[in-house]
mmCIF file of C-alpha atoms in Angstrom:
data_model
loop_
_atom_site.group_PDB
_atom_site.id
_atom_site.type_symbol
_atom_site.label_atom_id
_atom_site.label_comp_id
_atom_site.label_asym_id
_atom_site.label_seq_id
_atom_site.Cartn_x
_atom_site.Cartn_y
_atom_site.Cartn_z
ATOM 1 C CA UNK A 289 86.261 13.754 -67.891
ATOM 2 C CA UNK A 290 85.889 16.991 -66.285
ATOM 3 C CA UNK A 291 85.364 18.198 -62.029
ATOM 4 C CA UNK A 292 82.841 20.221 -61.236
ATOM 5 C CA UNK A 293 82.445 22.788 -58.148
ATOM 6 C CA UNK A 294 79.494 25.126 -57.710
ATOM 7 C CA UNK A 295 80.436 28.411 -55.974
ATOM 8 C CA UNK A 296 79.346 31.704 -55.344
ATOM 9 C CA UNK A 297 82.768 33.141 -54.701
ATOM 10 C CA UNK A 298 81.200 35.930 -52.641
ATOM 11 C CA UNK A 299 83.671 37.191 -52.119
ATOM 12 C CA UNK A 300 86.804 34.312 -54.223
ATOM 13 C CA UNK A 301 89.471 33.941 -51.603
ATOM 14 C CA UNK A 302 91.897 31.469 -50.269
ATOM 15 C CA UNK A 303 89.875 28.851 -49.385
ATOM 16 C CA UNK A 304 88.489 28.919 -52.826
ATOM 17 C CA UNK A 305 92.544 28.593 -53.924
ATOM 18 C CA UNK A 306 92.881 25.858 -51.219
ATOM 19 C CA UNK A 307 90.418 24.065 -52.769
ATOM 20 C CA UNK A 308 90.936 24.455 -56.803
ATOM 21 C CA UNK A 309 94.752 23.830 -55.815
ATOM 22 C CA UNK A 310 93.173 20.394 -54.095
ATOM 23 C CA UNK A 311 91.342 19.078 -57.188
ATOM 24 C CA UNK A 312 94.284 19.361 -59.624
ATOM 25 C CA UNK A 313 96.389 17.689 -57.179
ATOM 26 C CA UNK A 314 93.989 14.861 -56.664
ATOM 27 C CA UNK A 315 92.642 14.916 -60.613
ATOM 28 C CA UNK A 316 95.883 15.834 -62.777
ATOM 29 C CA UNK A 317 94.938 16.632 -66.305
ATOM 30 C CA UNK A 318 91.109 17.373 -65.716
ATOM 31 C CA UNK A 319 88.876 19.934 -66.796
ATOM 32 C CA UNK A 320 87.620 22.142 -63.804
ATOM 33 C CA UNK A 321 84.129 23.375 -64.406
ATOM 34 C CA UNK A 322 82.339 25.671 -62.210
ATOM 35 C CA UNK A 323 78.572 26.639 -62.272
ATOM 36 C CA UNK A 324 78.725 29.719 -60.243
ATOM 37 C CA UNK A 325 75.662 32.402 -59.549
ATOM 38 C CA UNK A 326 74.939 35.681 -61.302
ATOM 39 C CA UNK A 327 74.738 39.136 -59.378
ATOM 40 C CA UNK A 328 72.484 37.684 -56.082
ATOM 41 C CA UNK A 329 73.394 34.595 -53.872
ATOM 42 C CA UNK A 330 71.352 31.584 -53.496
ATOM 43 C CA UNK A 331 69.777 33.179 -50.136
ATOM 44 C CA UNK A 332 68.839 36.319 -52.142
ATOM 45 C CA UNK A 333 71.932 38.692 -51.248
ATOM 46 C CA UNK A 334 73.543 40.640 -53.618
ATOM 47 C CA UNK A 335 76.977 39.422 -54.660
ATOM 48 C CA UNK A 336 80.220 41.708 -54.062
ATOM 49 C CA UNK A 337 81.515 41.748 -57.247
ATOM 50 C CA UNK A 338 79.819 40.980 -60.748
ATOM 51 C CA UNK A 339 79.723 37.657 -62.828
ATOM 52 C CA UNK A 340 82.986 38.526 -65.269
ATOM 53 C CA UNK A 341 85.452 40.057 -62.137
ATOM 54 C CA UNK A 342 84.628 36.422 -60.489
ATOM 55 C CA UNK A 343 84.612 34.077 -63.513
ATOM 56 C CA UNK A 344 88.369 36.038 -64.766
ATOM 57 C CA UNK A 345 90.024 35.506 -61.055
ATOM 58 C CA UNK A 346 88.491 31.554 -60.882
ATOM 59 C CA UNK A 347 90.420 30.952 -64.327
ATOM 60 C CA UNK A 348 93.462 32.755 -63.245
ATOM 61 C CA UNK A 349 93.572 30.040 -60.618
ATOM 62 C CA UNK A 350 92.640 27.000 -62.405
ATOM 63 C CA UNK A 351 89.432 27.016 -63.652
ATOM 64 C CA UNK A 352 88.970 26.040 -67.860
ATOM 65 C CA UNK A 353 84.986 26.645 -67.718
ATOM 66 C CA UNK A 354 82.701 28.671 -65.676
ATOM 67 C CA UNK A 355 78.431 28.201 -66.072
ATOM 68 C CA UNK A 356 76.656 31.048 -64.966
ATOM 69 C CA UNK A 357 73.298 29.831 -62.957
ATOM 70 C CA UNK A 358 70.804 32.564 -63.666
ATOM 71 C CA UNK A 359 68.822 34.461 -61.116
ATOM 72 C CA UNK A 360 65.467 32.445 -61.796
ATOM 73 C CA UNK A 361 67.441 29.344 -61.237
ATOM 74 C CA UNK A 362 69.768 29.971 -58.301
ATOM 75 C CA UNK A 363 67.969 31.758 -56.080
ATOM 76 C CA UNK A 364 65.852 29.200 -54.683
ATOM 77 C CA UNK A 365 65.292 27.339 -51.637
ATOM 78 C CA UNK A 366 68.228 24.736 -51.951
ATOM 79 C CA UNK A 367 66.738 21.563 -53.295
ATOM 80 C CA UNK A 368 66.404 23.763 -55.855
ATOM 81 C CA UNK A 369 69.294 25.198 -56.391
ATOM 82 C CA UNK A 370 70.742 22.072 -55.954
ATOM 83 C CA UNK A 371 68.731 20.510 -58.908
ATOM 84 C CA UNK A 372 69.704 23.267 -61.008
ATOM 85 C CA UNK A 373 73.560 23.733 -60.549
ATOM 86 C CA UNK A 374 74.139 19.156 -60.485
ATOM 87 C CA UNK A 375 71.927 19.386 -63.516
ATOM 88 C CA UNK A 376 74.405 22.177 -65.231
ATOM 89 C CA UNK A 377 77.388 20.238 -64.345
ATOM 90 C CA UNK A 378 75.821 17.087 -65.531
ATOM 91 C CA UNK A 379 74.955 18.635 -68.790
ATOM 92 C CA UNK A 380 78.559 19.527 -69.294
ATOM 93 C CA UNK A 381 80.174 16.146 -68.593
ATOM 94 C CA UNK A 382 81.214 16.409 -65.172
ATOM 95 C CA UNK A 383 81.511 12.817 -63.757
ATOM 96 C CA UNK A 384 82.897 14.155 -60.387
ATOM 97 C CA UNK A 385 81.379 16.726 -57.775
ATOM 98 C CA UNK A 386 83.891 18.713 -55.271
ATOM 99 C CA UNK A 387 82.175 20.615 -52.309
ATOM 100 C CA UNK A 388 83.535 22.328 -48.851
ATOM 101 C CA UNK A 389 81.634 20.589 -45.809
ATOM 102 C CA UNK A 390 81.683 20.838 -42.388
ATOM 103 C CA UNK A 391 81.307 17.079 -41.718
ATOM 104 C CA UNK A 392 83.633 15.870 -44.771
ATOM 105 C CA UNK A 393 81.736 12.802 -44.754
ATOM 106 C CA UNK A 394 80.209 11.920 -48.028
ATOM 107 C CA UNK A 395 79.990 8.336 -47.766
ATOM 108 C CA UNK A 396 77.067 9.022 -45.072
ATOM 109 C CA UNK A 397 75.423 11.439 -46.770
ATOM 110 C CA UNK A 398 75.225 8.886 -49.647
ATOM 111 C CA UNK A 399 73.931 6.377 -47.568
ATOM 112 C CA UNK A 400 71.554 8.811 -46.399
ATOM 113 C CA UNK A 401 70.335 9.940 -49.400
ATOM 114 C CA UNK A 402 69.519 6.344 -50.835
ATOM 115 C CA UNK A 403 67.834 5.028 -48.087
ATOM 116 C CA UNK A 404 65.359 8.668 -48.381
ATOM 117 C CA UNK A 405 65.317 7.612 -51.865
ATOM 118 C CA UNK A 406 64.363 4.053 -50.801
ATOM 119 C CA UNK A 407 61.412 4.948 -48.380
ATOM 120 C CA UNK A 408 60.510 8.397 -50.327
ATOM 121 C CA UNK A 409 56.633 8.321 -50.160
ATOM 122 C CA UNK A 410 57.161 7.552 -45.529
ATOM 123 C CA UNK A 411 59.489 10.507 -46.056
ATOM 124 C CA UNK A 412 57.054 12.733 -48.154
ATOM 125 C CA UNK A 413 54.228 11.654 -45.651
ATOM 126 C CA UNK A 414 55.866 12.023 -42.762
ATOM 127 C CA UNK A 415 57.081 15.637 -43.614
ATOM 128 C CA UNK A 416 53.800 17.100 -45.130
ATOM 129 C CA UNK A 417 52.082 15.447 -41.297
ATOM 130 C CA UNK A 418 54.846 17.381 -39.345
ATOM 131 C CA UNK A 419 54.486 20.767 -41.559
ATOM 132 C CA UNK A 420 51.023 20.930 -41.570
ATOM 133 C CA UNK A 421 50.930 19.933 -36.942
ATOM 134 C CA UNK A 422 53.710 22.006 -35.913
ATOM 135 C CA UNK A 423 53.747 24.509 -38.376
ATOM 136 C CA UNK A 424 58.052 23.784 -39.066
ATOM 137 C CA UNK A 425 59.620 25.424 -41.897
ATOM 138 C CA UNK A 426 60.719 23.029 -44.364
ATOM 139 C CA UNK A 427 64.326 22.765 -43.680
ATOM 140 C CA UNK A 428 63.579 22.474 -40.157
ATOM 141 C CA UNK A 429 60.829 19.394 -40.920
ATOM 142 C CA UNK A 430 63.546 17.758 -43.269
ATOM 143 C CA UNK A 431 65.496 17.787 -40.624
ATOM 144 C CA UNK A 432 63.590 16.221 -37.727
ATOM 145 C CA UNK A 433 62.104 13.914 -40.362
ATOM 146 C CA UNK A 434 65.540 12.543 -41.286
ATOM 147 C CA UNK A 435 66.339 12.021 -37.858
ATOM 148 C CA UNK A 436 63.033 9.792 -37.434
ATOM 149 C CA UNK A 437 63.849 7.887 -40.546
ATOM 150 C CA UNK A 438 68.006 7.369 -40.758
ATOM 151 C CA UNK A 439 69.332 8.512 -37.529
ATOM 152 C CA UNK A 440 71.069 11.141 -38.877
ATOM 153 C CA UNK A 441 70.340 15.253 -40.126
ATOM 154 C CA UNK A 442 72.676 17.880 -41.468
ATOM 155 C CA UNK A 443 72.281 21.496 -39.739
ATOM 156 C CA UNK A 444 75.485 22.943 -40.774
ATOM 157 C CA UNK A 445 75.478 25.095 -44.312
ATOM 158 C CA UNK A 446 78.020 23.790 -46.717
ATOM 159 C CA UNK A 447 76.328 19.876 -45.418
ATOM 160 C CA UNK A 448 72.974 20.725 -45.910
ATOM 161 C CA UNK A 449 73.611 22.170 -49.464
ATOM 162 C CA UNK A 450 76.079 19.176 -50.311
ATOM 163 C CA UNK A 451 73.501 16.956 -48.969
ATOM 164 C CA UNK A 452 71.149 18.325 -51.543
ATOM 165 C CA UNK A 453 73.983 17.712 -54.125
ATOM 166 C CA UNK A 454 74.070 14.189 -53.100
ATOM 167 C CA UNK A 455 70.641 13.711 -53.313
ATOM 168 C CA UNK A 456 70.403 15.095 -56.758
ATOM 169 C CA UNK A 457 72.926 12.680 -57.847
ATOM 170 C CA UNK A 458 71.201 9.926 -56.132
ATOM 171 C CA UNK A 459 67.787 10.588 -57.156
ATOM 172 C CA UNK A 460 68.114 10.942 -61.241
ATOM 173 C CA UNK A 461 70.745 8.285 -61.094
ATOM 174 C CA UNK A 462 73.198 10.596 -62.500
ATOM 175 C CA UNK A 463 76.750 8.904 -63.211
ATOM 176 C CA UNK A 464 78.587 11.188 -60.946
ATOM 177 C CA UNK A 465 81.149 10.917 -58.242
ATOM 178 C CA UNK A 466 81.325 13.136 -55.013
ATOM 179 C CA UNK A 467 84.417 14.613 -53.073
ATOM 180 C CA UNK A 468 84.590 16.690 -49.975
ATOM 181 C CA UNK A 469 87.053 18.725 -48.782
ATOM 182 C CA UNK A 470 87.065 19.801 -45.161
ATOM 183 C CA UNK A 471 86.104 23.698 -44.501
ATOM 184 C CA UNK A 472 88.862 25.453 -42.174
ATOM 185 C CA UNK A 473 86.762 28.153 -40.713
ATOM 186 C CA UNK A 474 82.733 28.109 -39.875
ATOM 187 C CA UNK A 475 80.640 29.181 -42.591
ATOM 188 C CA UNK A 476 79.493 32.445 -40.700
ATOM 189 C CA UNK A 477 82.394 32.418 -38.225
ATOM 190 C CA UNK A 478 84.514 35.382 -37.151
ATOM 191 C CA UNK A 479 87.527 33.199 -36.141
ATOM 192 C CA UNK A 480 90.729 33.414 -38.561
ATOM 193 C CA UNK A 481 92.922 31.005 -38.670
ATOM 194 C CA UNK A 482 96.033 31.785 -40.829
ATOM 195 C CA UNK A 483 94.819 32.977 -44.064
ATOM 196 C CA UNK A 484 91.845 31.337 -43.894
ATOM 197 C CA UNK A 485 88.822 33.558 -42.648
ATOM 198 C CA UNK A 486 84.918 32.911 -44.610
ATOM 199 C CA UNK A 487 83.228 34.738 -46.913
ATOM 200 C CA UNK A 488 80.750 36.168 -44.664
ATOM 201 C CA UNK A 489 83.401 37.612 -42.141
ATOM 202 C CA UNK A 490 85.027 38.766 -45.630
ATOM 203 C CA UNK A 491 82.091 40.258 -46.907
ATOM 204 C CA UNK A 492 81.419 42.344 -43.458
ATOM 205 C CA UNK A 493 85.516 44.006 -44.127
ATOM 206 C CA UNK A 494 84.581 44.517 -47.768
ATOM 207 C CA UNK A 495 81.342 46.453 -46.487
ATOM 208 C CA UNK A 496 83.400 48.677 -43.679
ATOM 209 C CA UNK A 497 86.290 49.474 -46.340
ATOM 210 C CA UNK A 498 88.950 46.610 -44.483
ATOM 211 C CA UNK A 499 91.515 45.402 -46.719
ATOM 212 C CA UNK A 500 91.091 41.918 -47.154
ATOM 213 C CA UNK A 501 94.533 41.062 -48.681
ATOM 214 C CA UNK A 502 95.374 38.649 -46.308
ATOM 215 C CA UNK A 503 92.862 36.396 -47.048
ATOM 216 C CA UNK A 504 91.799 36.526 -50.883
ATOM 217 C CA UNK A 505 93.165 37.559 -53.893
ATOM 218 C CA UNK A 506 90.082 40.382 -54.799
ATOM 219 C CA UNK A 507 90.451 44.170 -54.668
ATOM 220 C CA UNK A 508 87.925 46.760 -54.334
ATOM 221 C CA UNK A 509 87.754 49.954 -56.047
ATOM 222 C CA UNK A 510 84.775 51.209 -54.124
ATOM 223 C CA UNK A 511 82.444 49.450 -51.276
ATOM 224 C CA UNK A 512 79.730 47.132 -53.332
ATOM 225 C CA UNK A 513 76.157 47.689 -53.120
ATOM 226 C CA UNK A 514 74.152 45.570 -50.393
ATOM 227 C CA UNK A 515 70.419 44.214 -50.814
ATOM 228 C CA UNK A 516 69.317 46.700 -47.819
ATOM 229 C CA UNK A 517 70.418 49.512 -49.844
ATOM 230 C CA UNK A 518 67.749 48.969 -52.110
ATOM 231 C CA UNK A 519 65.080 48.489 -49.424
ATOM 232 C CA UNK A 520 63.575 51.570 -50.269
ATOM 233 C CA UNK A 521 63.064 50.413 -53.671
ATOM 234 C CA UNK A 522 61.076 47.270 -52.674
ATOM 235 C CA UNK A 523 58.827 49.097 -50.203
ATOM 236 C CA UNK A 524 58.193 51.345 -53.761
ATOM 237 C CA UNK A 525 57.350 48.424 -54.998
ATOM 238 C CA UNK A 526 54.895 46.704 -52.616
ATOM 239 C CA UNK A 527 53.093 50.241 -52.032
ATOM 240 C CA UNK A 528 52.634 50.741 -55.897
ATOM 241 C CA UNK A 529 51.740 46.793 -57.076
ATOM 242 C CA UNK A 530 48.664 45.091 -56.538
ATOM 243 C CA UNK A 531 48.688 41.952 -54.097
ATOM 244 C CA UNK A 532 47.462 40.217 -57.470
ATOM 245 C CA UNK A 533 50.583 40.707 -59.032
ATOM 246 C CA UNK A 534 52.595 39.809 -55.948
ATOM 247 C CA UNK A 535 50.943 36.454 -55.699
ATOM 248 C CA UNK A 536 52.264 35.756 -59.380
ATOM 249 C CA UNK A 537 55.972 35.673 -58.286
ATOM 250 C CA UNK A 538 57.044 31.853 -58.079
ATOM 251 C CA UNK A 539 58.462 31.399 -54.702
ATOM 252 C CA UNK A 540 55.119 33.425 -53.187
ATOM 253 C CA UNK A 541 52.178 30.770 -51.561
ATOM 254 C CA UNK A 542 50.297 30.428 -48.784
ATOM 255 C CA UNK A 543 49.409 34.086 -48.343
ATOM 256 C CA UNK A 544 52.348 35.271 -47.461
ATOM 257 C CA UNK A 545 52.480 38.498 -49.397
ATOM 258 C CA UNK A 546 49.845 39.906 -47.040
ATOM 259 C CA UNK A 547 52.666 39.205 -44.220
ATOM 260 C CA UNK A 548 54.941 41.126 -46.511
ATOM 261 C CA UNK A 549 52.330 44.175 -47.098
ATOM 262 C CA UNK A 550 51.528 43.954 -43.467
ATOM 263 C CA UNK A 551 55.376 44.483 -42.555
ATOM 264 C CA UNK A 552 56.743 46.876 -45.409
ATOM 265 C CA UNK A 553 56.468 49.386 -42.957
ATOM 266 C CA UNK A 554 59.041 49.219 -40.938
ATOM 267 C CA UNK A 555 62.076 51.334 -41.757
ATOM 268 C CA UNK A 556 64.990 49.305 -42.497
ATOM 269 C CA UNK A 557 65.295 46.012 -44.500
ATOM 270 C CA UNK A 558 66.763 44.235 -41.606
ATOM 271 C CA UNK A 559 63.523 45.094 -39.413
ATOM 272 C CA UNK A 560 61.577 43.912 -42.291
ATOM 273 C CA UNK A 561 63.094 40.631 -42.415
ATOM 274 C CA UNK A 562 63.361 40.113 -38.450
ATOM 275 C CA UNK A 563 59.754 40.979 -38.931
ATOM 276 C CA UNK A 564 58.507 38.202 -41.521
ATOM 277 C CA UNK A 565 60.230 35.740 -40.023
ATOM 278 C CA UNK A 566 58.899 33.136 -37.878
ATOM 279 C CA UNK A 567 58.809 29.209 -37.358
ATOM 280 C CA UNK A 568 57.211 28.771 -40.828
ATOM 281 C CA UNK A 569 59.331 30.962 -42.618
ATOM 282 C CA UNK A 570 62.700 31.376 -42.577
ATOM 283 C CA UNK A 571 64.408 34.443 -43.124
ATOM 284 C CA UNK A 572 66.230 33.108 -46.119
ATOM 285 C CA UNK A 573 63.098 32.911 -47.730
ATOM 286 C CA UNK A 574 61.911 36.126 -46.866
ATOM 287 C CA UNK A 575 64.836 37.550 -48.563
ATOM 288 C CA UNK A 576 64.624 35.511 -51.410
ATOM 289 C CA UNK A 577 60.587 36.428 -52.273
ATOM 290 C CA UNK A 578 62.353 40.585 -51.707
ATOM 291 C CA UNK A 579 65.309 39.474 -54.395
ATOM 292 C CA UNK A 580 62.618 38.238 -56.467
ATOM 293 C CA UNK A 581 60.227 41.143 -56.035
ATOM 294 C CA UNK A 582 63.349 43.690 -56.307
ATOM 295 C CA UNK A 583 63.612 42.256 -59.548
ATOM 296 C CA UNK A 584 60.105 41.893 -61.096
ATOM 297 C CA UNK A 585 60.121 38.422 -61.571
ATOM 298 C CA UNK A 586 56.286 37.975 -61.641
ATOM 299 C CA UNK A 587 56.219 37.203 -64.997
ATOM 300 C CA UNK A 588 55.717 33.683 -66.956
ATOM 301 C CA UNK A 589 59.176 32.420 -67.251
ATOM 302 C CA UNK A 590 59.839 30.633 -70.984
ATOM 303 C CA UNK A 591 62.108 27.937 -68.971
ATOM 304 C CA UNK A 592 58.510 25.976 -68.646
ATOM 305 C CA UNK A 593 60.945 22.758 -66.720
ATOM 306 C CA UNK A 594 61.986 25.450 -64.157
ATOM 307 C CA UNK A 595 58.533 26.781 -63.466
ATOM 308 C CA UNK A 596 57.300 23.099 -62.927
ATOM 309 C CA UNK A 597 60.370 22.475 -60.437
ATOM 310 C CA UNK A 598 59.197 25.452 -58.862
ATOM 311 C CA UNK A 599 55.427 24.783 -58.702
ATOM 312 C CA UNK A 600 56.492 21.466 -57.340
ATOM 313 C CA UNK A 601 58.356 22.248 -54.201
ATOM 314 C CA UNK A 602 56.519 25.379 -53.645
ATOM 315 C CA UNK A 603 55.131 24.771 -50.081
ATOM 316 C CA UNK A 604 58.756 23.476 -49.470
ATOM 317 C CA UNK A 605 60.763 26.441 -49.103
ATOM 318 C CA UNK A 606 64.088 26.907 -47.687
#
């Protein structure tokens, strides 16, 4: 059968190596297939370097097939993304899963994902009661709701998306086996250690014109392009489009494009974000709904399965 690993590589570097070089120690002989994001991140970040530059240095260290997850499906809250990217891999035969985490512990998650599976209308009640009271994000509710229910959450980034994995797997009873492979350095951590660094620490030398060498195989010809570079572009935007139109991009409810009109003032993107962001929403989703607005993605999609995944977890953003 074939492995599967979904990635960003934003930017590919030697953890990525570490862990392709893992799988075809541990799975001689097998396909590698990766389902790996277009030109903006799941969080709604523009990606270093562009679909083809990633998908030629993956193969040139073991990969046989990349996927490319498109913009309308990967950059979503991560349920979502999740559903989308198992789904791919699923699709293309994959009968294992192989994913960094923090707690390398998937026989928990597992555990924890059936039993949510097991009592999912207490979960689903329980969570919409502690959204609506306390006014939580979703991730946040998830989380304190888990902890009511199994004793046990996941705040750390590569656990909470692998726990979505899990319960993907879980959930539509898909035949697939999951692997973990310890990360060496925090996912936004500064530390180094060896030639390990991660890709957001990689990503700030890449910005300020640092070699990177040391840690991953990717040059640079010229610094890449960053989402705040084309703030001015979405404050264009919001001035010159109608709130009606807005309000027709998927990941927009519950009013919140009057918080983004109210806000579009301030100077920097940054400021903007810092600005829409509160205990309801999270500033991942705040720069998601501006990657989605940057883009123009108010119109009816034709994937009509998407746009009901969407509908359906829409007060349950990320």
């Amino acid at each position: 059968m074939a492995v599967g690993i979904i990635a960003e590589y934003n930017p590919f570097h030697n953890g990525h190596i570490k862990q392709l070089n893992w799988v075809k120690e541990h799975f001689p002989g097998e396909k590698i297939i990766v389902v790996m994001s277009d030109k903006y991140s799941q969080r709604g970040e523009l990606i270093v370097a562009p679909f083809g530059q990633r998908k030629k240095i993956a193969k040139k260290y073991g990969v046989d097939k990349v996927l490319k997850l498109k913009f309308e499906e990967g950059v979503q809250a991560a349920h979502i993304f999740a559903y989308n990217a198992v789904m791919k891999l699923y699709r293309a035969k994959v009968d294992k899963i192989v994913f960094g985490s923090e707690s390398n512990d998937p026989d928990s998650m597992l555990y924890c994902a059936k039993i949510m599976k097991e009592k999912h209308s207490e979960f689903s009640h329980l969570l919409m009661q502690k959204m609506k009271k306390s006014g939580l994000s979703y991730p946040r509710a998830v989380s304190e709701v888990m902890n009511e229910l199994v004793g046990e959450s996941y705040q750390l980034p590569n656990d909470i998306l692998g726990f979505e994995y899990i319960k993907v797997i879980v959930d539509n009873n898909l035949p697939i086996k999951v692997h973990t492979l310890r990360r060496e350095v925090g996912f936004h951590s500064e530390e180094v250690v060896d030639e390990f660094a991660s890709a957001s620490y990689l990503r700030k030398l890449i910005y300020q014109g640092q070699d990177i060498s040391t840690f991953s195989p990717m040059r640079f010809k010229k610094t890449p392009a960053t989402i705040s570079s084309l703030y001015w572009k979405f404050q264009k935007i919001m001035n010159k489009v109608p709130l009606k139109k807005i309000k027709r991009v998927p990941l927009v409810s519950e009013g919140i494009e009057n918080l983004l009109k109210k806000n579009i003032v301030h100077p920097t993107y940054e400021s903007f974000i810092e600005a829409c962001t509160s205990k309801r929403y999270t500033a991942s989703r705040i720069q998601r709904i501006v990657a989605w607005i940057l883009n123009k993605k108010w119109k009816k999609q034709s994937n009509r399965k998407l746009l009901q995944i969407i509908k359906h977890h829409k007060k349950e953003e990320n």
